[in-house]
Tab-separated table of C-alpha atoms in Angstrom:
chain	number	residue	atom	x	y	z
L	1	UNK	CA	101.639	28.314	-79.464
L	2	UNK	CA	105.157	27.798	-78.141
L	3	UNK	CA	105.852	25.742	-75.033
L	4	UNK	CA	107.006	28.893	-73.221
L	5	UNK	CA	103.726	30.671	-74.032
L	6	UNK	CA	101.722	27.680	-72.840
L	7	UNK	CA	103.613	27.614	-69.549
L	8	UNK	CA	103.051	31.356	-69.108
L	9	UNK	CA	99.306	31.045	-69.786
L	10	UNK	CA	99.048	28.167	-67.322
L	11	UNK	CA	100.817	30.223	-64.679
L	12	UNK	CA	98.494	33.155	-65.305
L	13	UNK	CA	95.431	30.898	-65.078
L	14	UNK	CA	96.661	29.416	-61.791
L	15	UNK	CA	97.233	32.918	-60.506
L	16	UNK	CA	93.703	33.944	-61.445
L	17	UNK	CA	92.311	30.874	-59.708
L	18	UNK	CA	94.318	31.574	-56.561
L	19	UNK	CA	93.236	35.198	-56.557
L	20	UNK	CA	89.589	34.191	-56.986
L	21	UNK	CA	89.844	31.716	-54.135
L	22	UNK	CA	91.492	34.221	-51.811
L	23	UNK	CA	89.019	36.976	-52.683
L	24	UNK	CA	86.426	35.345	-50.476
L	25	UNK	CA	82.711	36.003	-50.676
L	26	UNK	CA	82.601	39.533	-49.286
L	27	UNK	CA	81.531	41.122	-52.572
L	28	UNK	CA	79.099	38.414	-53.632
L	29	UNK	CA	75.531	39.811	-53.763
L	30	UNK	CA	74.099	36.627	-52.205
L	31	UNK	CA	76.544	36.874	-49.302
L	32	UNK	CA	75.747	40.543	-48.789
L	33	UNK	CA	72.027	39.714	-48.794
L	34	UNK	CA	72.667	37.175	-46.039
L	35	UNK	CA	74.577	39.796	-44.062
L	36	UNK	CA	71.656	42.209	-44.472
L	37	UNK	CA	69.298	39.595	-43.009
L	38	UNK	CA	71.528	38.981	-40.003
L	39	UNK	CA	71.880	42.686	-39.326
L	40	UNK	CA	68.139	43.305	-39.622
L	41	UNK	CA	66.888	40.186	-37.827
L	42	UNK	CA	69.605	39.681	-35.205
L	43	UNK	CA	71.276	43.051	-34.859
L	44	UNK	CA	74.707	41.608	-35.684
L	45	UNK	CA	77.565	43.889	-36.696
L	46	UNK	CA	77.628	44.479	-40.466
L	47	UNK	CA	81.334	45.282	-40.777
L	48	UNK	CA	82.291	42.191	-38.808
L	49	UNK	CA	80.055	39.960	-40.933
L	50	UNK	CA	81.435	41.397	-44.160
L	51	UNK	CA	84.957	40.712	-42.923
L	52	UNK	CA	83.955	37.150	-42.121
L	53	UNK	CA	82.450	36.668	-45.579
L	54	UNK	CA	85.567	38.121	-47.181
L	55	UNK	CA	87.649	35.597	-45.248
L	56	UNK	CA	85.584	32.596	-46.381
L	57	UNK	CA	87.335	30.633	-49.120
L	58	UNK	CA	85.845	28.435	-51.807
L	59	UNK	CA	87.056	24.837	-51.403
L	60	UNK	CA	87.019	22.802	-54.602
L	61	UNK	CA	87.682	19.601	-52.646
L	62	UNK	CA	84.401	20.107	-50.824
L	63	UNK	CA	82.439	20.322	-54.067
L	64	UNK	CA	84.147	17.137	-55.278
L	65	UNK	CA	83.376	15.321	-52.012
L	66	UNK	CA	79.707	16.301	-52.170
L	67	UNK	CA	79.373	14.529	-55.504
L	68	UNK	CA	80.381	11.129	-54.092
L	69	UNK	CA	79.082	10.423	-50.572
L	70	UNK	CA	79.514	6.786	-49.562
L	71	UNK	CA	75.773	6.217	-49.106
L	72	UNK	CA	75.191	6.902	-52.798
L	73	UNK	CA	78.170	5.238	-54.438
L	74	UNK	CA	78.751	2.112	-52.338
L	75	UNK	CA	76.479	-0.942	-52.068
L	76	UNK	CA	75.675	-2.161	-48.554
L	77	UNK	CA	78.238	-4.972	-48.507
L	78	UNK	CA	81.017	-2.397	-49.087
L	79	UNK	CA	79.540	0.477	-47.081
L	80	UNK	CA	79.181	-1.573	-43.891
L	81	UNK	CA	82.858	-2.502	-43.933
L	82	UNK	CA	83.737	1.144	-43.243
L	83	UNK	CA	82.100	0.990	-39.818
L	84	UNK	CA	81.632	-2.648	-38.817
L	85	UNK	CA	85.179	-3.653	-38.024
L	86	UNK	CA	87.188	-4.651	-34.965
L	87	UNK	CA	88.974	-1.318	-34.651
L	88	UNK	CA	85.684	0.544	-34.401
L	89	UNK	CA	84.479	-1.901	-31.726
L	90	UNK	CA	87.721	-1.839	-29.719
L	91	UNK	CA	87.910	1.962	-29.747
L	92	UNK	CA	84.242	2.192	-28.826
L	93	UNK	CA	84.565	-0.051	-25.797
L	94	UNK	CA	87.572	1.938	-24.598
L	95	UNK	CA	85.674	5.221	-25.067
L	96	UNK	CA	82.703	3.824	-23.153
L	97	UNK	CA	84.833	2.754	-20.212
L	98	UNK	CA	86.417	6.206	-20.037
L	99	UNK	CA	82.994	7.897	-20.007
L	100	UNK	CA	80.848	5.186	-18.433
L	101	UNK	CA	79.247	7.532	-15.890
L	102	UNK	CA	78.098	9.862	-18.667
L	103	UNK	CA	76.605	7.018	-20.690
L	104	UNK	CA	74.755	5.772	-17.611
L	105	UNK	CA	73.304	9.271	-17.142
L	106	UNK	CA	72.204	9.259	-20.789
L	107	UNK	CA	70.253	6.065	-20.174
L	108	UNK	CA	68.732	7.277	-16.913
L	109	UNK	CA	67.918	10.870	-17.822
L	110	UNK	CA	67.286	10.783	-21.584
L	111	UNK	CA	66.140	7.195	-22.091
L	112	UNK	CA	68.492	6.390	-24.970
L	113	UNK	CA	70.569	3.181	-24.792
L	114	UNK	CA	74.297	3.875	-24.344
L	115	UNK	CA	75.231	1.550	-27.196
L	116	UNK	CA	73.139	3.543	-29.690
L	117	UNK	CA	74.741	6.850	-28.727
L	118	UNK	CA	78.143	5.177	-28.680
L	119	UNK	CA	77.591	3.718	-32.162
L	120	UNK	CA	76.589	7.085	-33.612
L	121	UNK	CA	79.753	8.624	-32.189
L	122	UNK	CA	81.701	5.738	-33.683
L	123	UNK	CA	80.182	6.097	-37.136
L	124	UNK	CA	80.368	9.892	-37.150
L	125	UNK	CA	83.834	10.622	-35.779
L	126	UNK	CA	85.459	7.418	-34.509
L	127	UNK	CA	84.528	8.563	-30.986
L	128	UNK	CA	85.795	12.105	-31.464
L	129	UNK	CA	89.102	11.142	-33.056
L	130	UNK	CA	88.199	12.374	-36.567
L	131	UNK	CA	85.967	15.455	-36.445
L	132	UNK	CA	86.994	17.154	-39.693
L	133	UNK	CA	89.778	19.440	-40.848
L	134	UNK	CA	87.871	22.020	-42.892
L	135	UNK	CA	87.011	25.429	-41.568
L	136	UNK	CA	83.277	25.332	-41.000
L	137	UNK	CA	82.988	28.797	-42.524
L	138	UNK	CA	84.668	27.688	-45.758
L	139	UNK	CA	82.558	24.551	-46.015
L	140	UNK	CA	79.242	26.302	-45.499
L	141	UNK	CA	80.060	29.313	-47.689
L	142	UNK	CA	81.297	27.075	-50.516
L	143	UNK	CA	78.122	25.007	-50.417
L	144	UNK	CA	75.790	27.967	-49.865
L	145	UNK	CA	77.104	29.966	-52.807
L	146	UNK	CA	78.766	27.478	-55.188
L	147	UNK	CA	76.653	24.324	-54.885
L	148	UNK	CA	73.326	25.208	-56.534
L	149	UNK	CA	71.679	21.831	-55.975
L	150	UNK	CA	71.477	22.391	-52.204
L	151	UNK	CA	72.344	26.047	-51.870
L	152	UNK	CA	69.129	26.865	-49.991
L	153	UNK	CA	69.886	24.317	-47.268
L	154	UNK	CA	73.491	25.361	-46.817
L	155	UNK	CA	72.612	29.044	-46.884
L	156	UNK	CA	70.337	28.349	-43.908
L	157	UNK	CA	73.148	26.478	-42.165
L	158	UNK	CA	75.628	29.284	-42.829
L	159	UNK	CA	73.154	31.735	-41.346
L	160	UNK	CA	72.733	29.520	-38.286
L	161	UNK	CA	76.494	29.191	-37.978
L	162	UNK	CA	77.002	32.949	-37.892
L	163	UNK	CA	74.228	33.298	-35.297
L	164	UNK	CA	75.698	30.419	-33.291
L	165	UNK	CA	79.201	31.859	-33.198
L	166	UNK	CA	77.797	35.208	-32.105
L	167	UNK	CA	75.623	33.600	-29.389
L	168	UNK	CA	78.426	31.398	-28.084
L	169	UNK	CA	81.150	34.024	-28.554
L	170	UNK	CA	83.141	31.744	-30.838
L	171	UNK	CA	85.533	32.822	-33.566
L	172	UNK	CA	83.759	31.997	-36.853
L	173	UNK	CA	87.125	31.694	-38.598
L	174	UNK	CA	88.500	29.145	-36.156
L	175	UNK	CA	85.929	26.361	-35.888
L	176	UNK	CA	86.652	23.189	-37.841
L	177	UNK	CA	84.410	20.386	-39.065
L	178	UNK	CA	83.552	18.114	-41.972
L	179	UNK	CA	83.416	18.998	-45.649
L	180	UNK	CA	79.662	19.587	-45.206
L	181	UNK	CA	80.081	21.873	-42.190
L	182	UNK	CA	79.197	19.291	-39.514
L	183	UNK	CA	80.860	19.874	-36.168
L	184	UNK	CA	82.190	18.153	-33.088
L	185	UNK	CA	81.855	14.688	-31.589
L	186	UNK	CA	78.412	14.089	-33.062
L	187	UNK	CA	78.874	16.088	-36.276
L	188	UNK	CA	76.041	18.516	-35.685
L	189	UNK	CA	75.115	20.985	-38.377
L	190	UNK	CA	74.745	24.533	-36.983
L	191	UNK	CA	70.938	24.386	-36.889
L	192	UNK	CA	71.116	21.102	-34.979
L	193	UNK	CA	73.623	22.579	-32.553
L	194	UNK	CA	71.314	25.490	-31.824
L	195	UNK	CA	68.307	23.173	-31.412
L	196	UNK	CA	69.664	20.054	-29.723
L	197	UNK	CA	73.169	20.519	-28.270
L	198	UNK	CA	73.118	20.624	-24.483
L	199	UNK	CA	75.393	21.492	-21.583
L	200	UNK	CA	75.381	17.978	-20.158
L	201	UNK	CA	78.093	18.608	-17.577
L	202	UNK	CA	76.452	21.854	-16.374
L	203	UNK	CA	79.614	23.953	-16.636
L	204	UNK	CA	77.718	26.855	-18.188
L	205	UNK	CA	78.942	26.264	-21.748
L	206	UNK	CA	77.946	23.923	-24.577
L	207	UNK	CA	81.083	22.509	-26.186
L	208	UNK	CA	80.683	19.618	-28.620
L	209	UNK	CA	84.212	20.049	-30.038
L	210	UNK	CA	86.347	19.406	-26.978
L	211	UNK	CA	83.979	18.236	-24.233
L	212	UNK	CA	82.972	14.561	-24.630
L	213	UNK	CA	80.309	14.879	-21.926
L	214	UNK	CA	78.472	17.552	-23.903
L	215	UNK	CA	79.081	15.572	-27.093
L	216	UNK	CA	77.558	12.387	-25.673
L	217	UNK	CA	74.616	14.161	-24.071
L	218	UNK	CA	73.870	16.183	-27.190
L	219	UNK	CA	73.649	13.090	-29.416
L	220	UNK	CA	71.284	11.455	-26.936
L	221	UNK	CA	69.209	14.632	-26.700
L	222	UNK	CA	68.953	14.760	-30.503
L	223	UNK	CA	67.519	11.237	-30.578
L	224	UNK	CA	65.178	11.901	-27.650
L	225	UNK	CA	63.854	15.084	-29.226
L	226	UNK	CA	63.229	13.215	-32.484
L	227	UNK	CA	61.020	10.725	-30.696
L	228	UNK	CA	63.199	7.882	-29.450
L	229	UNK	CA	61.007	5.335	-27.657
L	230	UNK	CA	62.761	3.926	-24.641
L	231	UNK	CA	62.573	0.165	-24.322
L	232	UNK	CA	61.496	-0.459	-27.915
L	233	UNK	CA	63.495	-2.203	-30.637
L	234	UNK	CA	65.095	-0.743	-33.733
L	235	UNK	CA	64.812	-3.227	-36.584
L	236	UNK	CA	64.014	-6.917	-37.137
L	237	UNK	CA	65.254	-9.257	-39.869
L	238	UNK	CA	62.817	-10.351	-42.540
L	239	UNK	CA	62.475	-13.023	-45.208
L	240	UNK	CA	61.179	-12.201	-48.690
L	241	UNK	CA	59.554	-14.324	-51.372
L	242	UNK	CA	60.021	-13.662	-55.068
L	243	UNK	CA	56.652	-11.941	-55.244
L	244	UNK	CA	57.563	-8.951	-53.028
L	245	UNK	CA	56.825	-5.764	-55.013
L	246	UNK	CA	59.944	-3.825	-56.002
L	247	UNK	CA	58.183	-0.541	-55.211
L	248	UNK	CA	57.979	-1.392	-51.502
L	249	UNK	CA	61.665	-0.547	-51.102
L	250	UNK	CA	61.571	2.933	-52.583
L	251	UNK	CA	58.846	4.657	-50.590
L	252	UNK	CA	60.955	6.529	-48.064
L	253	UNK	CA	61.966	5.889	-44.471
L	254	UNK	CA	58.776	6.666	-42.546
L	255	UNK	CA	57.233	3.472	-41.072
L	256	UNK	CA	53.846	3.280	-42.781
L	257	UNK	CA	53.339	-0.351	-43.870
L	258	UNK	CA	51.521	-2.758	-41.558
L	259	UNK	CA	53.252	-6.024	-40.745
L	260	UNK	CA	50.213	-8.091	-41.820
L	261	UNK	CA	50.034	-6.242	-45.165
L	262	UNK	CA	53.679	-7.037	-45.867
L	263	UNK	CA	53.183	-10.629	-44.829
L	264	UNK	CA	50.444	-11.092	-47.427
L	265	UNK	CA	52.752	-9.597	-50.048
L	266	UNK	CA	55.609	-11.975	-49.274
L	267	UNK	CA	57.750	-10.074	-46.756
L	268	UNK	CA	57.679	-11.780	-43.365
L	269	UNK	CA	59.290	-10.745	-40.075
L	270	UNK	CA	61.705	-13.254	-38.563
L	271	UNK	CA	60.918	-12.019	-35.058
L	272	UNK	CA	57.549	-11.563	-33.320
L	273	UNK	CA	55.746	-8.352	-34.300
L	274	UNK	CA	52.108	-7.376	-33.858
L	275	UNK	CA	50.190	-7.380	-37.139
L	276	UNK	CA	49.267	-3.704	-36.843
L	277	UNK	CA	52.835	-2.517	-36.247
L	278	UNK	CA	53.956	0.065	-38.798
L	279	UNK	CA	57.361	-0.652	-40.300
L	280	UNK	CA	59.695	0.412	-43.111
L	281	UNK	CA	60.652	-2.389	-45.540
L	282	UNK	CA	64.417	-2.313	-46.088
L	283	UNK	CA	66.398	-4.190	-48.726
L	284	UNK	CA	70.198	-4.107	-48.625
L	285	UNK	CA	72.479	-5.295	-51.393
L	286	UNK	CA	74.870	-8.170	-50.706
L	287	UNK	CA	77.587	-9.474	-53.019
L	288	UNK	CA	75.044	-12.068	-54.083
L	289	UNK	CA	71.400	-11.152	-53.608
L	290	UNK	CA	69.850	-9.044	-50.844
L	291	UNK	CA	69.064	-9.082	-47.151
L	292	UNK	CA	65.735	-7.813	-45.839
L	293	UNK	CA	64.740	-5.949	-42.691
L	294	UNK	CA	61.738	-4.240	-41.174
L	295	UNK	CA	62.625	-0.883	-39.664
L	296	UNK	CA	60.672	0.145	-36.561
L	297	UNK	CA	60.001	3.622	-35.218
L	298	UNK	CA	63.441	3.887	-33.577
L	299	UNK	CA	65.093	2.937	-36.876
L	300	UNK	CA	63.369	5.944	-38.400
L	301	UNK	CA	64.604	8.120	-35.523
L	302	UNK	CA	68.195	7.137	-36.327
L	303	UNK	CA	67.626	8.161	-39.954
L	304	UNK	CA	66.787	11.663	-38.734
L	305	UNK	CA	70.492	11.896	-37.962
L	306	UNK	CA	71.381	10.866	-41.512
L	307	UNK	CA	68.607	10.181	-43.998
L	308	UNK	CA	69.919	6.803	-45.127
L	309	UNK	CA	68.787	3.272	-44.331
L	310	UNK	CA	72.378	2.066	-44.731
L	311	UNK	CA	73.530	4.625	-42.180
L	312	UNK	CA	70.871	3.570	-39.685
L	313	UNK	CA	71.680	-0.099	-40.207
L	314	UNK	CA	75.386	0.557	-39.666
L	315	UNK	CA	74.596	2.350	-36.409
L	316	UNK	CA	72.329	-0.473	-35.279
L	317	UNK	CA	74.712	-3.305	-36.136
L	318	UNK	CA	77.685	-1.499	-34.598
L	319	UNK	CA	75.599	-0.870	-31.479
L	320	UNK	CA	74.908	-4.598	-31.193
L	321	UNK	CA	78.598	-5.447	-31.382
L	322	UNK	CA	79.377	-2.787	-28.801
L	323	UNK	CA	76.582	-3.991	-26.505
L	324	UNK	CA	77.945	-7.528	-26.678
L	325	UNK	CA	81.355	-6.237	-25.631
L	326	UNK	CA	79.935	-4.242	-22.746
L	327	UNK	CA	78.456	-7.317	-21.068
L	328	UNK	CA	81.606	-9.414	-21.296
């Protein structure tokens, strides 16, 4: 094969790829089946939905990003550095002072500490500064139809997104979010938006993209609806002996081990806890060795936002730094 032929074949291949990407999902049987469901169940307009599907574009960068989320590829001592830094604290304190009245309402009306909500906003979007640059439609369609491992989940989210944009009279081609389709200040997936986002400033419209009051209130409402217990702690440090069973740290995030049971097995709380308290044993990797924690009920609630102990610990530790700054 001559060099000229190779260049021509490469150009043709790139053209095919571009054409495939621009063709959208309008003719895909799975996309048409989803449209059929929305027409039958919700009475949405078929032609409009087909146009939307045809406009959705596969994003290869999204599929690449899904294969390497930080929670899976980074150990704790590297992961925490993303969020636990002075910039995140300084920006958080400034954001709090701008919206102090809203955070006080969150505490009074929803029972969630301001620093926890503030920390989630900090971890998710740097307090609304980085909310994502992908079209939500592209992200959800790519993952619903070209990411088999979790296609069922993202198909549900795409369906919720199309219902949401119809309910809220939003342009489904215009909304932007993360590579996974999460949206706004608190990075809500469409199903979470429809279930937990609230009109916290009572202006008659829920807007988590541009309205920080709705964004703050919606994050707090999410935690409250998932069982946040006002006045209770989140996590306590623990000390472990060499005899602690390895299996204790791979049994999920639900608190289901009694403190006295763990104590007998060599994992002891470094703060007072009743023996019958149910906790989640947590072990986090340091550069040398591990650190140990006992997650309480509210720790589990934070993991409902992102099902990762490292995520919940980042939120908690950032919240403590923010809380210290708020009282200065």
